[in-house]
PDB file of C-alpha atoms in Angstrom:
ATOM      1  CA  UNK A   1     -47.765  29.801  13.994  1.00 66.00           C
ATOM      2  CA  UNK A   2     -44.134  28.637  13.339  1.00 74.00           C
ATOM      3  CA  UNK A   3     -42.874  25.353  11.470  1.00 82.00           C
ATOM      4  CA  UNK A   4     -40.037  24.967  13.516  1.00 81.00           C
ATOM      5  CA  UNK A   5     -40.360  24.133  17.205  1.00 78.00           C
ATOM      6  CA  UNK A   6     -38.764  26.046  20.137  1.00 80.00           C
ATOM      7  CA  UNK A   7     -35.929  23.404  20.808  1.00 82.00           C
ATOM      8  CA  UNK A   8     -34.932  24.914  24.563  1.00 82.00           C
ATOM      9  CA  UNK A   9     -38.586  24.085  25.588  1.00 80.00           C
ATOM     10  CA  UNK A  10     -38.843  20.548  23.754  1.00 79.00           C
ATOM     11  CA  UNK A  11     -35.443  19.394  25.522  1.00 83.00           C
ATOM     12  CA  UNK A  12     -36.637  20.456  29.079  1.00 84.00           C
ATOM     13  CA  UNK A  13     -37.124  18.461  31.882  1.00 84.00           C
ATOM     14  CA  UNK A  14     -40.447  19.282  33.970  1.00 80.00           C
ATOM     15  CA  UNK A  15     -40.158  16.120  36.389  1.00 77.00           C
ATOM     16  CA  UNK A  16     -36.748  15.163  37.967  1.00 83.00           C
ATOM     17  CA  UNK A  17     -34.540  12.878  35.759  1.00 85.00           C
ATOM     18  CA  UNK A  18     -33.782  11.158  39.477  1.00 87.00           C
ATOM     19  CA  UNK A  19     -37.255  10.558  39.919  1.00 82.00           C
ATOM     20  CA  UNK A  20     -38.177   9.275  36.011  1.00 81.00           C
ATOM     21  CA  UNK A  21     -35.153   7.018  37.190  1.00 83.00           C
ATOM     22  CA  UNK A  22     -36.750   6.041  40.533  1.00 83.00           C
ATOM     23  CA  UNK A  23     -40.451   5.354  38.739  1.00 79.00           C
ATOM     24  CA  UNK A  24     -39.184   3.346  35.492  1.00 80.00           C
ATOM     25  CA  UNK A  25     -37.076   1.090  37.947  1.00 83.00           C
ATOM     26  CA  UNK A  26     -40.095   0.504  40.673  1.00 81.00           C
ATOM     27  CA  UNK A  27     -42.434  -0.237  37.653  1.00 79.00           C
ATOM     28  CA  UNK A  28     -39.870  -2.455  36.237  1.00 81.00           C
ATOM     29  CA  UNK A  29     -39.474  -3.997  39.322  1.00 82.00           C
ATOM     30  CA  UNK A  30     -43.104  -4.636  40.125  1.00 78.00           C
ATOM     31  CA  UNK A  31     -43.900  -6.109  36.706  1.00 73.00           C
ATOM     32  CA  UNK A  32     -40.619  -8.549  36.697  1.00 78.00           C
ATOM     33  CA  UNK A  33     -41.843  -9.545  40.059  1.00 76.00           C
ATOM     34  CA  UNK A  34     -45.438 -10.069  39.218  1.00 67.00           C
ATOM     35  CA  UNK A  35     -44.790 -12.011  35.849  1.00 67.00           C
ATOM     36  CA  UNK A  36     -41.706 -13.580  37.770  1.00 71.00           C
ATOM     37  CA  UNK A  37     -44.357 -15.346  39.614  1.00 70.00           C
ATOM     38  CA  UNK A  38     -47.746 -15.338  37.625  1.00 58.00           C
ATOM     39  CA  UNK A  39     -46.430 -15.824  33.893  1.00 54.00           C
ATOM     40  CA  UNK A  40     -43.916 -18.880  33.160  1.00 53.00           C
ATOM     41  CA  UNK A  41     -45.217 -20.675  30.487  1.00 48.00           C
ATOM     42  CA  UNK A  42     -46.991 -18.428  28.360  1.00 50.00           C
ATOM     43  CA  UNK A  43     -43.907 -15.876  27.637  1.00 48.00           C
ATOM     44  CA  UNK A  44     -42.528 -19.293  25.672  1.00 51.00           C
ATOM     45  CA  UNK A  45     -38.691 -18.846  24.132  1.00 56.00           C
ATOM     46  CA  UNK A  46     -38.646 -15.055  24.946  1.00 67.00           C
ATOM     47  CA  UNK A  47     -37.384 -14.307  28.345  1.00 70.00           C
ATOM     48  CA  UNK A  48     -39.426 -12.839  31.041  1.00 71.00           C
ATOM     49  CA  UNK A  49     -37.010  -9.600  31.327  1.00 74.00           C
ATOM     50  CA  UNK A  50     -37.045  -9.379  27.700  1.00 75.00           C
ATOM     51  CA  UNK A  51     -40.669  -9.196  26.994  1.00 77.00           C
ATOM     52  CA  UNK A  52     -41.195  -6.513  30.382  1.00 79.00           C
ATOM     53  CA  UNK A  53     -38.671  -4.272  28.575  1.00 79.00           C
ATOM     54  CA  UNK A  54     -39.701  -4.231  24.752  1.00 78.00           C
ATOM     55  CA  UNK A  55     -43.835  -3.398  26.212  1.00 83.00           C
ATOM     56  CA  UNK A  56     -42.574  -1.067  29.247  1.00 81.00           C
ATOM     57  CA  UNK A  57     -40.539   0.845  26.900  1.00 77.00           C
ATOM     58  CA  UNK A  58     -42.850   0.725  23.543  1.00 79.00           C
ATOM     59  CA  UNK A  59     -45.493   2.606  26.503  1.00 81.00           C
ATOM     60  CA  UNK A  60     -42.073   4.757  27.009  1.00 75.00           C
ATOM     61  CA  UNK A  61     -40.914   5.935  23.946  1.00 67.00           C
ATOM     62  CA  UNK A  62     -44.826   6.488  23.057  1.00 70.00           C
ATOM     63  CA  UNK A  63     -45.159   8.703  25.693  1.00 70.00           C
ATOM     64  CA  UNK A  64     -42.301  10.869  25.038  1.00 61.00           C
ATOM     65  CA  UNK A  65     -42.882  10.295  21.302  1.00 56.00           C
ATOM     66  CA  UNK A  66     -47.267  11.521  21.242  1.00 52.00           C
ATOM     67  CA  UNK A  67     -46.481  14.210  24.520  1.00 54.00           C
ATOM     68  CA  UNK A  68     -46.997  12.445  27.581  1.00 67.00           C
ATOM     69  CA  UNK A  69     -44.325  13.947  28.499  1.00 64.00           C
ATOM     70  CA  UNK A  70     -43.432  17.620  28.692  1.00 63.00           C
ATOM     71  CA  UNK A  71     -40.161  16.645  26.742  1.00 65.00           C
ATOM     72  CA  UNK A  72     -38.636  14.059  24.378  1.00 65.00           C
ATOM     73  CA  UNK A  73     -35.942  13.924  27.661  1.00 74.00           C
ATOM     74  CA  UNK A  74     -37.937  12.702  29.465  1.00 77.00           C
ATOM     75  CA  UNK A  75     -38.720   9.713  27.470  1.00 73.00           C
ATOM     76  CA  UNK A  76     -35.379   9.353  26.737  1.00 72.00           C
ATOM     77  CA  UNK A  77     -34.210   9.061  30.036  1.00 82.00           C
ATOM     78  CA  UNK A  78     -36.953   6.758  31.544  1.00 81.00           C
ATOM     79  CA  UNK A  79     -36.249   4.368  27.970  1.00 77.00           C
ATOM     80  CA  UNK A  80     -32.620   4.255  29.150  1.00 81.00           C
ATOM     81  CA  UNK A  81     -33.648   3.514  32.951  1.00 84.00           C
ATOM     82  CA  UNK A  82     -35.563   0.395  31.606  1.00 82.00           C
ATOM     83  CA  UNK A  83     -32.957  -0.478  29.231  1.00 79.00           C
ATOM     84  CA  UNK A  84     -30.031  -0.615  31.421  1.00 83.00           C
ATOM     85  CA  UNK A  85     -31.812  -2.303  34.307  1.00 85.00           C
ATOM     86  CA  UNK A  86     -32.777  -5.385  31.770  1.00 82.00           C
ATOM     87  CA  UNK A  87     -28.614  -5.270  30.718  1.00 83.00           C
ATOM     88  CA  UNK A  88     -27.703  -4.956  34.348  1.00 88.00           C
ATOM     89  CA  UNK A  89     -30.586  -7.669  35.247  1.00 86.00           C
ATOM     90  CA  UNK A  90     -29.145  -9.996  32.191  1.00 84.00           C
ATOM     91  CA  UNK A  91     -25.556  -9.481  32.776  1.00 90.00           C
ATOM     92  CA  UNK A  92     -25.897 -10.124  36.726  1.00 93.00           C
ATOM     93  CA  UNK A  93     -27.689 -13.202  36.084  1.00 89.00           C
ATOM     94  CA  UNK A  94     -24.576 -14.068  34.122  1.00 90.00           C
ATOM     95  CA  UNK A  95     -22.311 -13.563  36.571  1.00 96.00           C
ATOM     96  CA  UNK A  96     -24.188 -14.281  39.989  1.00 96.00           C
ATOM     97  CA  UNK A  97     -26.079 -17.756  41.017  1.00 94.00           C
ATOM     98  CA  UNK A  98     -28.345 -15.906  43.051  1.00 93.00           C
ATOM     99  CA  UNK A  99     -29.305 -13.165  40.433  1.00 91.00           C
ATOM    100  CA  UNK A 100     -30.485 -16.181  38.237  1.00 89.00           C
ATOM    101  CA  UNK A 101     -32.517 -17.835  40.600  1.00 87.00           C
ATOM    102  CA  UNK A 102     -34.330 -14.840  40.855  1.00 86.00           C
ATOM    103  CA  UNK A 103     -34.152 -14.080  37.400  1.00 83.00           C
ATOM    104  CA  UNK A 104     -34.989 -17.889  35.955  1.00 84.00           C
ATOM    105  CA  UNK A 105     -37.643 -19.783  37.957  1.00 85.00           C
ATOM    106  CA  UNK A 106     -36.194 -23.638  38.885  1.00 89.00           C
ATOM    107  CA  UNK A 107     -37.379 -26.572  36.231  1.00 93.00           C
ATOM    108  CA  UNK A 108     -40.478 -28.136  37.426  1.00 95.00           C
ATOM    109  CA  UNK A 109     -41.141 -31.650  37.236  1.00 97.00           C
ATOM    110  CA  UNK A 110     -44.437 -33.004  36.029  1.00 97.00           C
ATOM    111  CA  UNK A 111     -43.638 -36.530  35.982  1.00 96.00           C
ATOM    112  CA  UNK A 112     -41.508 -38.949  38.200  1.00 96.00           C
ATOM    113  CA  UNK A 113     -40.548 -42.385  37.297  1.00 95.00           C
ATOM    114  CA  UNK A 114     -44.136 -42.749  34.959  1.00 94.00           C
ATOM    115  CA  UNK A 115     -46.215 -41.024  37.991  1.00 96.00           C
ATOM    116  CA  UNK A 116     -47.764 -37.680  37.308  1.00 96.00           C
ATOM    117  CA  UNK A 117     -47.176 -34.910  39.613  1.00 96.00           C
ATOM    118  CA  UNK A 118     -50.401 -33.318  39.440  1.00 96.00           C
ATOM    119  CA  UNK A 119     -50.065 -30.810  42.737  1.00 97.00           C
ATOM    120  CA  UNK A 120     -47.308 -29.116  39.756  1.00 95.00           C
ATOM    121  CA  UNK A 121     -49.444 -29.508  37.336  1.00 95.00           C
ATOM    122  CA  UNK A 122     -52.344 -27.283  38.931  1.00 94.00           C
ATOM    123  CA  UNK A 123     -49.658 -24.897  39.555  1.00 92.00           C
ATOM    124  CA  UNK A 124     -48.954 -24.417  36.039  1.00 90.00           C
ATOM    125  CA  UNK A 125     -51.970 -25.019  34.313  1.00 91.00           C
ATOM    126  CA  UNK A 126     -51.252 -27.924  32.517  1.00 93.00           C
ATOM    127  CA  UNK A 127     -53.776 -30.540  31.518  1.00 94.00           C
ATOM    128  CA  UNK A 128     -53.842 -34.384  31.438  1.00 95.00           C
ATOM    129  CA  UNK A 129     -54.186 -33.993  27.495  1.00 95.00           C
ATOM    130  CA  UNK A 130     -51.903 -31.156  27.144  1.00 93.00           C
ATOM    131  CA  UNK A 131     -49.086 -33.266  28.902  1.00 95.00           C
ATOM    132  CA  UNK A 132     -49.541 -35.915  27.058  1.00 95.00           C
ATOM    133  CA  UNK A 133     -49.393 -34.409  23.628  1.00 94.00           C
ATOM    134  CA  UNK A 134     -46.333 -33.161  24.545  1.00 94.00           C
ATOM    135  CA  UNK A 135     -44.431 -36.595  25.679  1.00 95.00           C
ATOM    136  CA  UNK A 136     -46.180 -37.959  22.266  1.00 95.00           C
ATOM    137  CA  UNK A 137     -44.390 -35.246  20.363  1.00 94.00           C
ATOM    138  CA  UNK A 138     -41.123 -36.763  22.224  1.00 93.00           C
ATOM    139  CA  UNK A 139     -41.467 -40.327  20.817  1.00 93.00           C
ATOM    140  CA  UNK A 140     -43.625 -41.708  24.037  1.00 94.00           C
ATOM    141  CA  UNK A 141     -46.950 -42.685  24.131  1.00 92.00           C
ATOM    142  CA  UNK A 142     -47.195 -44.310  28.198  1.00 93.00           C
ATOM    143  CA  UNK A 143     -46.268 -42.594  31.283  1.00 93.00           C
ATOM    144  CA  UNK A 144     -44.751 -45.331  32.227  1.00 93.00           C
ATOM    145  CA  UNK A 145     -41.644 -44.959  29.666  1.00 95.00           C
ATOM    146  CA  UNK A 146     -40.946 -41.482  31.210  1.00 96.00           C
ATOM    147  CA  UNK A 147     -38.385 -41.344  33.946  1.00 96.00           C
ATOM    148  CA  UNK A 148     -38.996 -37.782  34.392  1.00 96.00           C
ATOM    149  CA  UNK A 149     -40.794 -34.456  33.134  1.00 96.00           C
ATOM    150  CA  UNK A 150     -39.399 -31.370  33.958  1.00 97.00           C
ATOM    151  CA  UNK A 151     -40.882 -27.707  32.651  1.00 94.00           C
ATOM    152  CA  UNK A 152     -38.144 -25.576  31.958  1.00 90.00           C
ATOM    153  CA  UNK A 153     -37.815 -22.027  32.795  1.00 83.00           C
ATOM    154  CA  UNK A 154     -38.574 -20.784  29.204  1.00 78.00           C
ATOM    155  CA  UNK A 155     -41.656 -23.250  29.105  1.00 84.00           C
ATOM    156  CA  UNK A 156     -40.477 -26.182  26.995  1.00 88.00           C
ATOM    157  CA  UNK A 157     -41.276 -29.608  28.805  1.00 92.00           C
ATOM    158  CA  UNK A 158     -38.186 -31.747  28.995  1.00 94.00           C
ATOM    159  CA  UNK A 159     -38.286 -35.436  28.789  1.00 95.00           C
ATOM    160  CA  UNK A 160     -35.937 -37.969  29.879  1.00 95.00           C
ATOM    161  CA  UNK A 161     -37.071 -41.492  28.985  1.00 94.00           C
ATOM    162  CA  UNK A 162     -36.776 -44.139  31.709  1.00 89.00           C
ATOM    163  CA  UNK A 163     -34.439 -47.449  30.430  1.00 85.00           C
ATOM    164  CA  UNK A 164     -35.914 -50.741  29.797  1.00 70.00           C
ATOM    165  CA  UNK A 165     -34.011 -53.758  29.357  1.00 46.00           C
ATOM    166  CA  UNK A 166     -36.758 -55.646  27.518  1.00 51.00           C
ATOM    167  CA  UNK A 167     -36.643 -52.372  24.656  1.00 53.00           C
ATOM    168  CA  UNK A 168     -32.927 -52.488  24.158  1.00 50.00           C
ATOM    169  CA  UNK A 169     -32.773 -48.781  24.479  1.00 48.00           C
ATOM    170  CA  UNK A 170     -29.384 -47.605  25.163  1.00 47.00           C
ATOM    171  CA  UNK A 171     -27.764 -44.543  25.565  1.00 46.00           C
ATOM    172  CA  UNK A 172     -30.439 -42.990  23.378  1.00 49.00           C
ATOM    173  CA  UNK A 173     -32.813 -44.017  25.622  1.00 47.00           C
ATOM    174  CA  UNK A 174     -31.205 -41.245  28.075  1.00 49.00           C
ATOM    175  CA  UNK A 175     -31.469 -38.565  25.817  1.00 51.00           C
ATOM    176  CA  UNK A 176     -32.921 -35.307  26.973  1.00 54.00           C
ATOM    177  CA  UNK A 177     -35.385 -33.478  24.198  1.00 56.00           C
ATOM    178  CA  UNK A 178     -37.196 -30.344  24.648  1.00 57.00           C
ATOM    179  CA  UNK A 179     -40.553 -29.091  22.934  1.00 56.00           C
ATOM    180  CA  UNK A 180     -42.771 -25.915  23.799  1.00 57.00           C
ATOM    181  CA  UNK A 181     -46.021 -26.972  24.934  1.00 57.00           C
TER     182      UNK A 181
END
């Protein structure tokens, strides 16, 4: 038995690099699209890309890390396959409309001039109660006083109060807030 390990054979590839390239990007792909589409409101502030890279490449680097692989290459090169899709995903949602509306789903609204939208509701799995804590941790307490409701792409219900000349609200009254449900 030796202490020091055969370097040649730890640096080695035994699968293609092209197609550790080819599976990190069709996983990543599959999971962006399913959570793209199933997960919205639980990922909160952290984007969806963001949270598909740091578990896809904690599995990764653990792989290549405990021997899942044949080589530490391996890892290596399926890490940086994940990694520079989510920079290339990030940066072309920067630069292209069309990236970003695939990348960031649309704002939903929940409520319309004090009427509920409850077919969007459903859809995201809020509640009645849930809802309504949120527009009371926005100042309003009736449906009524909402113009409109919108959830956000991170998750954060929007709220833009509806004016009333009897309240003497203003400009203020207009004022867009935010707050995670």
């Amino acid at each position: 038995m030796t202490l020091w390990p055969d370097l040649g054979e730890l640096m080695r590839f035994d699968v293609s690099p092209l197609e550790l390239v080819l599976r990190g990007s069709l996983v990543y792909w599959f999971l962006f699209l399913l959570l793209r589409f199933v997960l919205r409101r639980d990922a909160g502030s952290i984007g969806i890309p963001d949270l598909l890279l740091l578990v896809i490449v904690a599995d990764a680097s653990q792989n290549a890390m405990a021997g899942g692989y044949q080589s530490v290459s391996e890892g290596c090169v399926l890490v940086a396959t994940l990694v520079g899709r989510n920079w290339l995903l990030d940066w072309g949602s920067f630069r292209f409309k069309a990236v970003r509306k695939l990348v960031e789903p649309p704002p939903l609204v929940l409520v319309r001039r004090g009427r509920m939208i409850r077919r969007n509701m459903r859809r995201e799995f809020v509640t009645v109660p849930e809802l309504m804590a949120s527009l009371r941790g926005h100042g309003i307490d009736k449906l009524a006083d909402v113009k409109i409701a919108r959830m956000e792409p991170d998750g954060a219900i929007s709220v833009i109060r509806e004016k009333h000349a009897e309240d003497g609200a203003g400009d203020e009254g207009d004022e867009e807030r935010r707050a995670p449900i």
